[in-house]
């Protein structure tokens, strides 16, 4: 993946808020210690917007997404914060109300489609069940809708594929099936957790093209979780850069690609392969993500930061700069 798109991207337009997350904190109690997987995260996804969340493994991005869906398993728990979807606080809903919210209003495309699908049922049966969970359709109507969805996500011979079991389909086809399931009840927000990680480069490109096409057709808002800034540059308008459970930078994709402000964002961009670097060693950020059981005080990126200074012993606030981005760094 390259770091930027092939054509200039239009500036993100103003949209009414769809999901507003404020001071979200999701913790885990492990081995007698409290692990702050998500530590005071605040952001907004507008109606029809596309927001990417990037960071290395252990940055808290997937836990943050699962927190929005209230799918964090014990020993994890949401310690505080608000998650307003339209005018409802997801943190305050009953489990039954959240079951209606999932799928009906918020769809999820998981990282591993093979583990997300039941191996003993055909994809058609599972898709029909997803449709009828929230929509009052007869069996034949639901089947017709399932075929339409498979066709919409680019699966050839959808009538035949309705009878296929997951093990008989390729990873790319299975990912298309999970996208179809996530869209089955016409959600307003689609959360995608590393949707291209397990796919080869060619299939990745096909899935990204599909997401772009679907966004233009169904106008669903997208929250894309990934470690790949190249993927974000292809699909999203905004990007949130997370590290150790915190937001380091939040800006438009063009701002991040053209003028990254946080040293961690700069490091992530330098790791993206460039055709002009053929034969050269890929760059990497020095050091490793700290253990959640031994988190440094102050800015968590300080031990790896080439610009570390005395002030970094204290965690900087996430401040809004003159150009509208948010950055948590003493340099800005």
mmCIF file of C-alpha atoms in Angstrom:
data_model
loop_
_atom_site.group_PDB
_atom_site.id
_atom_site.type_symbol
_atom_site.label_atom_id
_atom_site.label_comp_id
_atom_site.label_asym_id
_atom_site.label_seq_id
_atom_site.Cartn_x
_atom_site.Cartn_y
_atom_site.Cartn_z
ATOM 1 C CA UNK A 1 0.000 0.000 0.000
ATOM 2 C CA UNK A 2 1.198 3.500 -0.720
ATOM 3 C CA UNK A 3 0.770 6.329 1.728
ATOM 4 C CA UNK A 4 -1.472 8.530 -0.398
ATOM 5 C CA UNK A 5 -4.329 8.259 -2.901
ATOM 6 C CA UNK A 6 -3.848 8.608 -6.630
ATOM 7 C CA UNK A 7 -6.197 11.574 -7.002
ATOM 8 C CA UNK A 8 -6.702 14.712 -4.856
ATOM 9 C CA UNK A 9 -9.277 14.136 -2.137
ATOM 10 C CA UNK A 10 -12.058 16.680 -1.580
ATOM 11 C CA UNK A 11 -11.946 18.417 1.779
ATOM 12 C CA UNK A 12 -14.133 16.773 4.450
ATOM 13 C CA UNK A 13 -17.437 18.601 4.661
ATOM 14 C CA UNK A 14 -19.277 19.455 7.840
ATOM 15 C CA UNK A 15 -21.583 16.691 9.020
ATOM 16 C CA UNK A 16 -23.949 16.418 11.942
ATOM 17 C CA UNK A 17 -22.582 14.154 14.704
ATOM 18 C CA UNK A 18 -23.649 10.511 14.544
ATOM 19 C CA UNK A 19 -21.422 9.056 17.275
ATOM 20 C CA UNK A 20 -19.785 11.218 19.931
ATOM 21 C CA UNK A 21 -17.385 9.485 22.322
ATOM 22 C CA UNK A 22 -16.270 11.498 25.350
ATOM 23 C CA UNK A 23 -13.556 10.504 27.845
ATOM 24 C CA UNK A 24 -14.004 6.773 27.187
ATOM 25 C CA UNK A 25 -12.055 4.593 29.607
ATOM 26 C CA UNK A 26 -11.891 0.822 29.221
ATOM 27 C CA UNK A 27 -9.775 -1.063 31.742
ATOM 28 C CA UNK A 28 -8.732 -4.648 32.410
ATOM 29 C CA UNK A 29 -7.966 -6.107 35.821
ATOM 30 C CA UNK A 30 -5.191 -8.650 35.277
ATOM 31 C CA UNK A 31 -2.712 -10.178 37.704
ATOM 32 C CA UNK A 32 -3.748 -7.724 40.385
ATOM 33 C CA UNK A 33 -3.026 -4.753 38.119
ATOM 34 C CA UNK A 34 -5.291 -2.311 36.335
ATOM 35 C CA UNK A 35 -4.503 -2.065 32.606
ATOM 36 C CA UNK A 36 -5.792 1.086 30.926
ATOM 37 C CA UNK A 37 -6.446 -0.224 27.410
ATOM 38 C CA UNK A 38 -8.438 2.896 26.476
ATOM 39 C CA UNK A 39 -7.603 5.906 28.590
ATOM 40 C CA UNK A 40 -9.733 9.004 28.109
ATOM 41 C CA UNK A 41 -10.522 8.859 24.376
ATOM 42 C CA UNK A 42 -12.722 11.572 22.854
ATOM 43 C CA UNK A 43 -13.794 11.833 19.198
ATOM 44 C CA UNK A 44 -16.810 12.273 16.907
ATOM 45 C CA UNK A 45 -17.927 10.437 13.781
ATOM 46 C CA UNK A 46 -20.253 12.504 11.602
ATOM 47 C CA UNK A 47 -23.138 11.230 9.504
ATOM 48 C CA UNK A 48 -21.726 9.526 6.421
ATOM 49 C CA UNK A 49 -18.142 10.298 7.484
ATOM 50 C CA UNK A 50 -15.163 7.959 7.202
ATOM 51 C CA UNK A 51 -12.730 7.935 10.132
ATOM 52 C CA UNK A 52 -9.659 5.716 10.388
ATOM 53 C CA UNK A 53 -8.072 4.691 13.693
ATOM 54 C CA UNK A 54 -4.429 3.648 13.372
ATOM 55 C CA UNK A 55 -1.691 2.468 15.684
ATOM 56 C CA UNK A 56 0.564 -0.470 16.433
ATOM 57 C CA UNK A 57 -0.691 -3.633 18.096
ATOM 58 C CA UNK A 58 -1.529 -2.831 21.704
ATOM 59 C CA UNK A 59 -2.514 0.769 20.991
ATOM 60 C CA UNK A 60 -6.090 0.172 22.157
ATOM 61 C CA UNK A 61 -7.821 0.801 18.841
ATOM 62 C CA UNK A 62 -9.714 -2.518 18.665
ATOM 63 C CA UNK A 63 -10.690 -2.348 22.349
ATOM 64 C CA UNK A 64 -12.035 1.144 21.715
ATOM 65 C CA UNK A 65 -14.179 -0.134 18.825
ATOM 66 C CA UNK A 66 -15.469 -3.078 20.850
ATOM 67 C CA UNK A 67 -16.263 -0.694 23.709
ATOM 68 C CA UNK A 68 -18.573 1.308 21.423
ATOM 69 C CA UNK A 69 -20.431 -1.943 20.708
ATOM 70 C CA UNK A 70 -20.311 -2.979 24.382
ATOM 71 C CA UNK A 71 -18.573 -6.227 23.406
ATOM 72 C CA UNK A 72 -15.594 -6.070 25.777
ATOM 73 C CA UNK A 73 -15.392 -9.360 27.670
ATOM 74 C CA UNK A 74 -14.364 -9.788 31.295
ATOM 75 C CA UNK A 75 -11.951 -9.040 32.868
ATOM 76 C CA UNK A 76 -12.363 -5.920 30.745
ATOM 77 C CA UNK A 77 -14.941 -3.277 31.617
ATOM 78 C CA UNK A 78 -15.922 0.266 30.695
ATOM 79 C CA UNK A 79 -14.817 2.392 33.632
ATOM 80 C CA UNK A 80 -16.356 5.647 32.449
ATOM 81 C CA UNK A 81 -17.147 8.028 29.643
ATOM 82 C CA UNK A 82 -20.063 8.645 27.302
ATOM 83 C CA UNK A 83 -20.843 7.186 23.872
ATOM 84 C CA UNK A 84 -23.724 9.154 22.377
ATOM 85 C CA UNK A 85 -25.250 7.627 19.247
ATOM 86 C CA UNK A 86 -27.807 10.096 17.976
ATOM 87 C CA UNK A 87 -29.336 11.054 21.339
ATOM 88 C CA UNK A 88 -28.770 7.762 23.194
ATOM 89 C CA UNK A 89 -25.839 6.975 25.495
ATOM 90 C CA UNK A 90 -24.712 3.468 24.558
ATOM 91 C CA UNK A 91 -23.038 3.078 27.958
ATOM 92 C CA UNK A 92 -26.422 3.413 29.673
ATOM 93 C CA UNK A 93 -28.502 1.075 27.480
ATOM 94 C CA UNK A 94 -29.708 -2.305 28.704
ATOM 95 C CA UNK A 95 -28.237 -5.400 27.068
ATOM 96 C CA UNK A 96 -31.479 -5.941 25.156
ATOM 97 C CA UNK A 97 -31.387 -2.371 23.857
ATOM 98 C CA UNK A 98 -27.747 -2.862 22.813
ATOM 99 C CA UNK A 99 -28.674 -6.058 20.946
ATOM 100 C CA UNK A 100 -31.095 -3.982 18.889
ATOM 101 C CA UNK A 101 -28.452 -1.306 18.376
ATOM 102 C CA UNK A 102 -25.897 -3.827 17.085
ATOM 103 C CA UNK A 103 -26.606 -4.764 13.516
ATOM 104 C CA UNK A 104 -29.657 -2.520 13.232
ATOM 105 C CA UNK A 105 -27.884 0.814 13.745
ATOM 106 C CA UNK A 106 -24.208 -0.181 14.032
ATOM 107 C CA UNK A 107 -22.686 -2.969 11.919
ATOM 108 C CA UNK A 108 -19.400 -4.762 12.651
ATOM 109 C CA UNK A 109 -16.995 -6.336 10.173
ATOM 110 C CA UNK A 110 -14.590 -8.454 12.287
ATOM 111 C CA UNK A 111 -10.906 -9.028 11.626
ATOM 112 C CA UNK A 112 -11.150 -12.765 10.976
ATOM 113 C CA UNK A 113 -14.191 -13.713 8.862
ATOM 114 C CA UNK A 114 -13.610 -17.450 9.296
ATOM 115 C CA UNK A 115 -13.973 -17.205 13.071
ATOM 116 C CA UNK A 116 -16.955 -14.847 12.733
ATOM 117 C CA UNK A 117 -18.985 -17.301 10.636
ATOM 118 C CA UNK A 118 -20.418 -20.579 11.893
ATOM 119 C CA UNK A 119 -18.680 -23.417 9.993
ATOM 120 C CA UNK A 120 -21.674 -25.794 10.168
ATOM 121 C CA UNK A 121 -24.196 -23.479 8.485
ATOM 122 C CA UNK A 122 -24.256 -22.167 4.928
ATOM 123 C CA UNK A 123 -23.482 -18.507 4.390
ATOM 124 C CA UNK A 124 -27.005 -18.086 3.038
ATOM 125 C CA UNK A 125 -28.600 -19.349 6.237
ATOM 126 C CA UNK A 126 -26.399 -17.103 8.373
ATOM 127 C CA UNK A 127 -27.119 -14.073 6.227
ATOM 128 C CA UNK A 128 -30.871 -14.730 6.343
ATOM 129 C CA UNK A 129 -30.707 -15.002 10.155
ATOM 130 C CA UNK A 130 -28.894 -11.667 10.336
ATOM 131 C CA UNK A 131 -31.559 -10.036 8.159
ATOM 132 C CA UNK A 132 -34.524 -11.443 10.066
ATOM 133 C CA UNK A 133 -33.016 -10.524 13.443
ATOM 134 C CA UNK A 134 -34.066 -6.910 12.899
ATOM 135 C CA UNK A 135 -36.445 -6.875 9.928
ATOM 136 C CA UNK A 136 -39.917 -8.369 9.619
ATOM 137 C CA UNK A 137 -39.507 -10.294 6.393
ATOM 138 C CA UNK A 138 -40.836 -13.669 5.319
ATOM 139 C CA UNK A 139 -38.371 -16.456 4.606
ATOM 140 C CA UNK A 140 -38.575 -15.941 0.852
ATOM 141 C CA UNK A 141 -38.238 -12.159 1.197
ATOM 142 C CA UNK A 142 -35.203 -12.553 3.447
ATOM 143 C CA UNK A 143 -33.645 -14.986 1.002
ATOM 144 C CA UNK A 144 -34.128 -12.540 -1.854
ATOM 145 C CA UNK A 145 -32.558 -9.789 0.226
ATOM 146 C CA UNK A 146 -29.615 -12.082 1.076
ATOM 147 C CA UNK A 147 -28.986 -12.784 -2.600
ATOM 148 C CA UNK A 148 -29.167 -9.047 -3.341
ATOM 149 C CA UNK A 149 -26.608 -8.300 -0.610
ATOM 150 C CA UNK A 150 -24.190 -10.936 -1.888
ATOM 151 C CA UNK A 151 -24.519 -9.481 -5.339
ATOM 152 C CA UNK A 152 -23.992 -5.963 -3.989
ATOM 153 C CA UNK A 153 -20.662 -6.917 -2.377
ATOM 154 C CA UNK A 154 -19.435 -8.467 -5.609
ATOM 155 C CA UNK A 155 -19.853 -12.200 -5.004
ATOM 156 C CA UNK A 156 -20.389 -13.986 -8.353
ATOM 157 C CA UNK A 157 -23.295 -16.409 -8.760
ATOM 158 C CA UNK A 158 -24.879 -15.302 -5.451
ATOM 159 C CA UNK A 159 -27.730 -17.834 -5.750
ATOM 160 C CA UNK A 160 -25.223 -20.667 -5.756
ATOM 161 C CA UNK A 161 -23.053 -19.137 -3.036
ATOM 162 C CA UNK A 162 -26.065 -19.072 -0.720
ATOM 163 C CA UNK A 163 -25.579 -22.854 -0.418
ATOM 164 C CA UNK A 164 -21.826 -22.649 0.256
ATOM 165 C CA UNK A 165 -20.221 -23.363 3.617
ATOM 166 C CA UNK A 166 -17.544 -20.964 4.894
ATOM 167 C CA UNK A 167 -14.700 -23.483 4.498
ATOM 168 C CA UNK A 168 -15.339 -23.688 0.749
ATOM 169 C CA UNK A 169 -14.831 -19.952 0.179
ATOM 170 C CA UNK A 170 -11.646 -17.889 -0.087
ATOM 171 C CA UNK A 171 -10.640 -15.315 2.539
ATOM 172 C CA UNK A 172 -11.596 -12.467 0.232
ATOM 173 C CA UNK A 173 -15.041 -13.947 -0.443
ATOM 174 C CA UNK A 174 -15.608 -14.545 3.281
ATOM 175 C CA UNK A 175 -14.726 -10.938 4.033
ATOM 176 C CA UNK A 176 -17.302 -9.872 1.447
ATOM 177 C CA UNK A 177 -19.859 -12.089 3.193
ATOM 178 C CA UNK A 178 -19.154 -10.445 6.576
ATOM 179 C CA UNK A 179 -19.510 -7.018 4.966
ATOM 180 C CA UNK A 180 -22.850 -8.110 3.499
ATOM 181 C CA UNK A 181 -23.968 -9.326 6.949
ATOM 182 C CA UNK A 182 -22.904 -6.048 8.551
ATOM 183 C CA UNK A 183 -24.952 -4.114 5.982
ATOM 184 C CA UNK A 184 -27.948 -6.469 6.145
ATOM 185 C CA UNK A 185 -30.055 -4.145 8.268
ATOM 186 C CA UNK A 186 -28.924 -0.870 6.719
ATOM 187 C CA UNK A 187 -26.901 0.439 9.694
ATOM 188 C CA UNK A 188 -25.912 4.084 9.960
ATOM 189 C CA UNK A 189 -22.393 3.259 11.184
ATOM 190 C CA UNK A 190 -20.099 0.469 9.996
ATOM 191 C CA UNK A 191 -17.161 -0.490 12.231
ATOM 192 C CA UNK A 192 -14.432 -2.441 10.432
ATOM 193 C CA UNK A 193 -11.763 -4.066 12.603
ATOM 194 C CA UNK A 194 -8.640 -4.695 10.478
ATOM 195 C CA UNK A 195 -10.744 -5.907 7.501
ATOM 196 C CA UNK A 196 -7.778 -6.495 5.174
ATOM 197 C CA UNK A 197 -5.094 -7.812 7.552
ATOM 198 C CA UNK A 198 -5.446 -11.504 6.668
ATOM 199 C CA UNK A 199 -5.716 -10.913 2.902
ATOM 200 C CA UNK A 200 -3.043 -10.727 0.221
ATOM 201 C CA UNK A 201 -2.309 -7.385 -1.441
ATOM 202 C CA UNK A 202 -4.477 -7.990 -4.515
ATOM 203 C CA UNK A 203 -7.526 -8.976 -2.446
ATOM 204 C CA UNK A 204 -6.882 -6.075 -0.064
ATOM 205 C CA UNK A 205 -7.184 -3.679 -2.992
ATOM 206 C CA UNK A 206 -10.439 -5.304 -4.073
ATOM 207 C CA UNK A 207 -11.935 -5.007 -0.575
ATOM 208 C CA UNK A 208 -10.889 -1.341 -0.329
ATOM 209 C CA UNK A 209 -12.432 -0.616 -3.731
ATOM 210 C CA UNK A 210 -15.605 -2.340 -2.514
ATOM 211 C CA UNK A 211 -15.725 -0.192 0.628
ATOM 212 C CA UNK A 212 -15.339 2.983 -1.421
ATOM 213 C CA UNK A 213 -18.120 1.885 -3.770
ATOM 214 C CA UNK A 214 -20.451 0.918 -0.920
ATOM 215 C CA UNK A 215 -19.904 4.225 0.881
ATOM 216 C CA UNK A 216 -20.984 6.133 -2.205
ATOM 217 C CA UNK A 217 -24.028 3.890 -2.697
ATOM 218 C CA UNK A 218 -25.418 3.442 0.808
ATOM 219 C CA UNK A 219 -23.983 6.558 2.574
ATOM 220 C CA UNK A 220 -22.986 4.666 5.699
ATOM 221 C CA UNK A 221 -20.515 6.216 8.152
ATOM 222 C CA UNK A 222 -17.306 4.213 8.567
ATOM 223 C CA UNK A 223 -15.010 3.720 11.566
ATOM 224 C CA UNK A 224 -12.026 1.795 10.195
ATOM 225 C CA UNK A 225 -9.585 0.158 12.624
ATOM 226 C CA UNK A 226 -6.200 -0.622 11.081
ATOM 227 C CA UNK A 227 -2.447 -0.509 11.607
ATOM 228 C CA UNK A 228 -1.921 0.647 8.011
ATOM 229 C CA UNK A 229 -1.937 4.372 7.216
ATOM 230 C CA UNK A 230 -1.896 3.440 3.534
ATOM 231 C CA UNK A 231 -5.303 1.776 3.928
ATOM 232 C CA UNK A 232 -6.646 4.833 5.741
ATOM 233 C CA UNK A 233 -5.406 7.112 2.965
ATOM 234 C CA UNK A 234 -7.450 5.130 0.447
ATOM 235 C CA UNK A 235 -10.746 5.023 2.339
ATOM 236 C CA UNK A 236 -10.971 7.740 5.007
ATOM 237 C CA UNK A 237 -11.303 11.496 5.365
ATOM 238 C CA UNK A 238 -10.054 11.716 8.967
ATOM 239 C CA UNK A 239 -7.510 9.739 10.945
ATOM 240 C CA UNK A 240 -7.103 9.161 14.676
ATOM 241 C CA UNK A 241 -3.621 8.041 15.715
ATOM 242 C CA UNK A 242 -3.656 6.018 18.961
ATOM 243 C CA UNK A 243 -0.818 4.878 21.190
ATOM 244 C CA UNK A 244 -1.097 3.082 24.526
ATOM 245 C CA UNK A 245 -4.809 3.777 24.828
ATOM 246 C CA UNK A 246 -4.565 7.495 24.094
ATOM 247 C CA UNK A 247 -5.127 9.703 21.061
ATOM 248 C CA UNK A 248 -1.821 11.210 19.928
ATOM 249 C CA UNK A 249 -3.144 13.054 16.869
ATOM 250 C CA UNK A 250 -6.525 13.536 15.166
ATOM 251 C CA UNK A 251 -6.654 15.323 11.833
ATOM 252 C CA UNK A 252 -7.806 15.062 8.266
ATOM 253 C CA UNK A 253 -5.982 12.422 6.250
ATOM 254 C CA UNK A 254 -4.442 15.096 4.030
ATOM 255 C CA UNK A 255 -3.125 16.988 7.071
ATOM 256 C CA UNK A 256 -1.509 13.834 8.431
ATOM 257 C CA UNK A 257 -0.004 12.777 5.100
ATOM 258 C CA UNK A 258 1.250 16.255 4.169
ATOM 259 C CA UNK A 259 2.314 17.608 7.553
ATOM 260 C CA UNK A 260 2.216 15.126 10.484
ATOM 261 C CA UNK A 261 2.674 16.854 13.836
ATOM 262 C CA UNK A 262 3.165 14.145 16.459
ATOM 263 C CA UNK A 263 6.520 12.281 16.457
ATOM 264 C CA UNK A 264 4.625 8.973 16.607
ATOM 265 C CA UNK A 265 2.605 9.853 13.496
ATOM 266 C CA UNK A 266 5.824 10.840 11.737
ATOM 267 C CA UNK A 267 7.320 7.478 12.721
ATOM 268 C CA UNK A 268 4.324 5.533 11.393
ATOM 269 C CA UNK A 269 4.488 7.342 8.064
ATOM 270 C CA UNK A 270 8.217 6.650 7.737
ATOM 271 C CA UNK A 271 7.491 2.905 8.029
ATOM 272 C CA UNK A 272 5.324 2.841 4.887
ATOM 273 C CA UNK A 273 7.176 1.246 1.932
ATOM 274 C CA UNK A 274 7.955 3.609 -0.938
ATOM 275 C CA UNK A 275 8.765 2.417 -4.479
ATOM 276 C CA UNK A 276 11.637 4.927 -4.587
ATOM 277 C CA UNK A 277 13.300 3.063 -1.679
ATOM 278 C CA UNK A 278 13.875 -0.131 -3.673
ATOM 279 C CA UNK A 279 16.864 -2.002 -2.297
ATOM 280 C CA UNK A 280 16.944 0.060 0.910
ATOM 281 C CA UNK A 281 16.156 -1.172 4.395
ATOM 282 C CA UNK A 282 12.680 -0.257 5.641
ATOM 283 C CA UNK A 283 12.603 2.256 8.449
ATOM 284 C CA UNK A 284 11.176 1.331 11.836
ATOM 285 C CA UNK A 285 10.315 3.175 15.013
ATOM 286 C CA UNK A 286 13.016 2.492 17.599
ATOM 287 C CA UNK A 287 11.999 0.426 20.619
ATOM 288 C CA UNK A 288 8.727 -1.359 21.279
ATOM 289 C CA UNK A 289 5.302 -0.560 22.657
ATOM 290 C CA UNK A 290 5.654 -0.605 26.470
ATOM 291 C CA UNK A 291 4.074 -3.381 28.480
ATOM 292 C CA UNK A 292 0.673 -2.353 29.860
ATOM 293 C CA UNK A 293 1.955 -3.641 33.215
ATOM 294 C CA UNK A 294 4.912 -1.229 33.118
ATOM 295 C CA UNK A 295 3.576 1.909 31.485
ATOM 296 C CA UNK A 296 5.948 4.904 31.681
ATOM 297 C CA UNK A 297 4.780 8.013 33.481
ATOM 298 C CA UNK A 298 4.000 11.044 31.379
ATOM 299 C CA UNK A 299 3.826 10.665 27.594
ATOM 300 C CA UNK A 300 3.829 6.924 26.822
ATOM 301 C CA UNK A 301 5.766 7.507 23.587
ATOM 302 C CA UNK A 302 8.608 9.335 25.355
ATOM 303 C CA UNK A 303 10.941 6.273 25.662
ATOM 304 C CA UNK A 304 10.861 5.865 21.841
ATOM 305 C CA UNK A 305 10.614 9.513 20.816
ATOM 306 C CA UNK A 306 13.583 11.143 19.015
ATOM 307 C CA UNK A 307 12.421 14.545 20.301
ATOM 308 C CA UNK A 308 11.942 13.622 23.965
ATOM 309 C CA UNK A 309 12.523 16.423 26.462
ATOM 310 C CA UNK A 310 12.082 17.104 30.162
ATOM 311 C CA UNK A 311 8.445 18.199 29.814
ATOM 312 C CA UNK A 312 7.528 14.724 28.511
ATOM 313 C CA UNK A 313 7.593 13.459 32.094
ATOM 314 C CA UNK A 314 4.059 14.890 32.181
ATOM 315 C CA UNK A 315 1.337 13.766 29.768
ATOM 316 C CA UNK A 316 0.440 16.687 27.451
ATOM 317 C CA UNK A 317 -3.188 17.578 26.849
ATOM 318 C CA UNK A 318 -4.825 16.811 23.510
ATOM 319 C CA UNK A 319 -4.976 20.373 22.207
ATOM 320 C CA UNK A 320 -6.657 21.801 19.115
ATOM 321 C CA UNK A 321 -4.213 23.674 16.880
ATOM 322 C CA UNK A 322 -4.874 26.624 14.566
ATOM 323 C CA UNK A 323 -5.501 24.350 11.578
ATOM 324 C CA UNK A 324 -8.195 22.408 13.458
ATOM 325 C CA UNK A 325 -6.306 19.194 14.231
ATOM 326 C CA UNK A 326 -5.795 17.811 17.725
ATOM 327 C CA UNK A 327 -2.293 16.887 18.941
ATOM 328 C CA UNK A 328 -1.016 15.604 22.296
ATOM 329 C CA UNK A 329 2.618 16.747 22.241
ATOM 330 C CA UNK A 330 4.662 19.356 24.087
ATOM 331 C CA UNK A 331 6.284 20.337 20.780
ATOM 332 C CA UNK A 332 2.999 21.673 19.377
#
